[in-house]
Amino acid sequence: MSYADLSDFVRQLESLGELKRIGAEVSPQLEMTEFCDRMLKQGGPALLCEEPAGHSIPVLGNLFGTVRRVALAMGAENEVALREIGKLLAALREPEAPRGLRELWERLPELRNVLSKVMDMAPKELSTAPCQKVVWEGKDVDLGRLPVQTCWPEDVAPLL
């Protein structure tokens, strides 16, 4: 399964019961982290906090909190398929060259498959994207506008 963008992935997770929306106001000051921590420990869904207190930007937590969601994000249906992607990535990191023309010929379907998958993974450059709908420049840049979480009591500052 592939996704057009993060929004598409979030919709798919929601349809699979792997995402829950929190419509009530939730504070980025310790509260979001507490919710996410509890869900993570239970193997629960990703959380979309739609109303972070004092902010207008939603916060998505625990997106990759389970092996299943990591597999789905990588386009795999389950953990077994995710392991196959891991093997592919390992092979790409340290490829083994064929030891002759005969081995090359025998491995041609495998090499073609690997090349196809690598091309699917290549980054795609876009001229516009949803994240560019709001642009802050110059004096408008203010990280305080972002709903950055303070995760643990006694943290020195919010975690960027």
Tab-separated table of C-alpha atoms in Angstrom:
chain	number	residue	atom	x	y	z
A	1	MET	CA	0.000	0.000	0.000
A	2	SER	CA	1.328	3.450	-0.822
A	3	TYR	CA	0.219	6.883	0.293
A	4	ALA	CA	0.049	10.198	-1.506
A	5	ASP	CA	1.090	12.105	1.616
A	6	LEU	CA	0.887	12.147	5.403
A	7	SER	CA	-2.804	13.068	5.333
A	8	ASP	CA	-3.523	10.025	3.192
A	9	PHE	CA	-1.579	7.801	5.610
A	10	VAL	CA	-3.503	9.267	8.567
A	11	ARG	CA	-6.833	8.553	6.807
A	12	GLN	CA	-5.749	4.967	6.159
A	13	LEU	CA	-4.684	4.493	9.782
A	14	GLU	CA	-8.033	5.832	10.954
A	15	SER	CA	-9.943	3.476	8.657
A	16	LEU	CA	-7.936	0.550	10.084
A	17	GLY	CA	-8.617	1.582	13.692
A	18	GLU	CA	-4.963	2.558	14.124
A	19	LEU	CA	-5.653	6.240	14.864
A	20	LYS	CA	-7.918	8.003	17.315
A	21	ARG	CA	-8.801	11.677	17.185
A	22	ILE	CA	-8.911	13.672	20.383
A	23	GLY	CA	-11.306	16.563	19.823
A	24	ALA	CA	-11.069	17.977	23.350
A	25	GLU	CA	-8.459	20.580	24.189
A	26	VAL	CA	-5.215	18.912	25.323
A	27	SER	CA	-2.224	20.734	26.755
A	28	PRO	CA	1.186	20.281	25.114
A	29	GLN	CA	2.506	20.839	28.652
A	30	LEU	CA	2.852	17.217	29.924
A	31	GLU	CA	-0.744	16.173	29.102
A	32	MET	CA	-0.184	15.079	25.457
A	33	THR	CA	2.858	13.081	26.454
A	34	GLU	CA	0.876	11.338	29.198
A	35	PHE	CA	-1.848	10.313	26.724
A	36	CYS	CA	0.706	9.123	24.170
A	37	ASP	CA	2.743	7.245	26.778
A	38	ARG	CA	-0.318	5.378	28.067
A	39	MET	CA	-1.415	4.425	24.548
A	40	LEU	CA	2.088	3.358	23.564
A	41	LYS	CA	2.409	1.067	26.593
A	42	GLN	CA	-0.930	-0.555	25.664
A	43	GLY	CA	0.034	-0.948	21.994
A	44	GLY	CA	-2.811	1.427	21.238
A	45	PRO	CA	-3.472	3.675	18.274
A	46	ALA	CA	-1.721	6.797	17.099
A	47	LEU	CA	-3.329	9.941	18.535
A	48	LEU	CA	-4.300	13.083	16.675
A	49	CYS	CA	-4.750	15.920	19.164
A	50	GLU	CA	-6.898	18.296	17.129
A	51	GLU	CA	-7.101	21.083	19.727
A	52	PRO	CA	-3.740	21.628	21.417
A	53	ALA	CA	-4.263	24.253	24.135
A	54	GLY	CA	-3.137	27.680	22.974
A	55	HIS	CA	-2.381	26.553	19.406
A	56	SER	CA	-4.148	26.063	16.095
A	57	ILE	CA	-1.896	23.325	14.703
A	58	PRO	CA	-2.902	19.714	15.494
A	59	VAL	CA	-0.361	17.293	16.976
A	60	LEU	CA	0.071	13.711	15.782
A	61	GLY	CA	1.564	11.339	18.358
A	62	ASN	CA	2.672	7.708	18.338
A	63	LEU	CA	2.589	7.587	14.558
A	64	PHE	CA	5.201	4.809	14.482
A	65	GLY	CA	4.359	3.453	17.928
A	66	THR	CA	3.790	-0.168	16.859
A	67	VAL	CA	5.488	-2.554	14.453
A	68	ARG	CA	2.229	-2.752	12.495
A	69	ARG	CA	2.143	1.022	11.905
A	70	VAL	CA	5.816	1.025	10.881
A	71	ALA	CA	5.033	-1.786	8.439
A	72	LEU	CA	2.035	0.100	7.051
A	73	ALA	CA	4.131	3.247	6.646
A	74	MET	CA	6.714	1.267	4.679
A	75	GLY	CA	4.006	-0.153	2.414
A	76	ALA	CA	4.014	-3.587	4.043
A	77	GLU	CA	0.924	-5.392	5.267
A	78	ASN	CA	2.525	-7.057	8.287
A	79	GLU	CA	5.718	-7.691	10.254
A	80	VAL	CA	6.882	-10.460	7.886
A	81	ALA	CA	6.640	-8.141	4.881
A	82	LEU	CA	8.433	-5.431	6.896
A	83	ARG	CA	11.308	-7.851	7.515
A	84	GLU	CA	11.566	-8.374	3.743
A	85	ILE	CA	11.920	-4.605	3.294
A	86	GLY	CA	14.626	-4.683	5.970
A	87	LYS	CA	16.466	-7.400	4.051
A	88	LEU	CA	16.209	-5.327	0.879
A	89	LEU	CA	17.628	-2.284	2.636
A	90	ALA	CA	20.446	-4.381	4.117
A	91	ALA	CA	21.247	-5.762	0.658
A	92	LEU	CA	21.348	-2.236	-0.734
A	93	ARG	CA	23.721	-1.168	2.018
A	94	GLU	CA	26.186	-3.967	1.237
A	95	PRO	CA	25.336	-5.332	-2.217
A	96	GLU	CA	26.942	-8.580	-3.319
A	97	ALA	CA	28.226	-8.390	-6.882
A	98	PRO	CA	27.571	-11.363	-9.205
A	99	ARG	CA	30.656	-13.581	-9.661
A	100	GLY	CA	30.291	-13.927	-13.393
A	101	LEU	CA	27.948	-13.599	-16.363
A	102	ARG	CA	26.119	-16.811	-15.527
A	103	GLU	CA	25.332	-15.648	-11.969
A	104	LEU	CA	24.364	-12.225	-13.312
A	105	TRP	CA	21.953	-13.863	-15.765
A	106	GLU	CA	20.475	-16.065	-13.012
A	107	ARG	CA	20.066	-13.124	-10.657
A	108	LEU	CA	18.665	-10.737	-13.279
A	109	PRO	CA	14.996	-11.062	-12.118
A	110	GLU	CA	16.078	-10.441	-8.502
A	111	LEU	CA	18.208	-7.433	-9.511
A	112	ARG	CA	15.360	-6.040	-11.627
A	113	ASN	CA	13.013	-6.394	-8.637
A	114	VAL	CA	15.486	-4.623	-6.328
A	115	LEU	CA	16.002	-1.817	-8.835
A	116	SER	CA	12.238	-1.382	-9.185
A	117	LYS	CA	11.822	-1.121	-5.414
A	118	VAL	CA	14.710	1.328	-5.127
A	119	MET	CA	13.132	3.556	-7.748
A	120	ASP	CA	9.841	3.489	-5.793
A	121	MET	CA	11.723	4.684	-2.693
A	122	ALA	CA	13.401	7.596	-4.439
A	123	PRO	CA	12.350	11.003	-3.111
A	124	LYS	CA	10.017	12.920	-5.358
A	125	GLU	CA	10.408	16.661	-5.669
A	126	LEU	CA	7.169	18.653	-5.715
A	127	SER	CA	6.618	22.266	-6.661
A	128	THR	CA	3.794	22.640	-4.125
A	129	ALA	CA	2.770	20.711	-1.029
A	130	PRO	CA	0.124	21.035	1.698
A	131	CYS	CA	2.827	22.026	4.193
A	132	GLN	CA	3.469	25.147	2.085
A	133	LYS	CA	-0.056	26.541	2.466
A	134	VAL	CA	1.100	28.639	5.413
A	135	VAL	CA	4.532	30.220	5.132
A	136	TRP	CA	6.128	32.308	7.855
A	137	GLU	CA	9.067	34.480	6.862
A	138	GLY	CA	11.236	37.111	8.487
A	139	LYS	CA	9.707	38.635	11.606
A	140	ASP	CA	6.697	36.272	11.369
A	141	VAL	CA	8.892	33.281	12.234
A	142	ASP	CA	8.110	32.330	15.828
A	143	LEU	CA	8.639	28.787	17.114
A	144	GLY	CA	6.336	29.641	20.017
A	145	ARG	CA	3.432	29.295	17.576
A	146	LEU	CA	4.123	25.572	17.282
A	147	PRO	CA	2.480	23.220	19.796
A	148	VAL	CA	5.795	21.802	20.982
A	149	GLN	CA	5.451	19.428	23.908
A	150	THR	CA	7.054	19.671	27.295
A	151	CYS	CA	7.267	15.943	27.864
A	152	TRP	CA	8.385	15.322	31.426
A	153	PRO	CA	8.219	17.169	34.747
A	154	GLU	CA	11.370	19.191	35.395
A	155	ASP	CA	12.257	19.365	31.670
A	156	VAL	CA	14.279	22.507	31.073
A	157	ALA	CA	12.201	23.436	28.032
A	158	PRO	CA	9.827	21.999	25.429
A	159	LEU	CA	11.367	19.297	23.239
A	160	LEU	CA	11.908	20.371	19.643
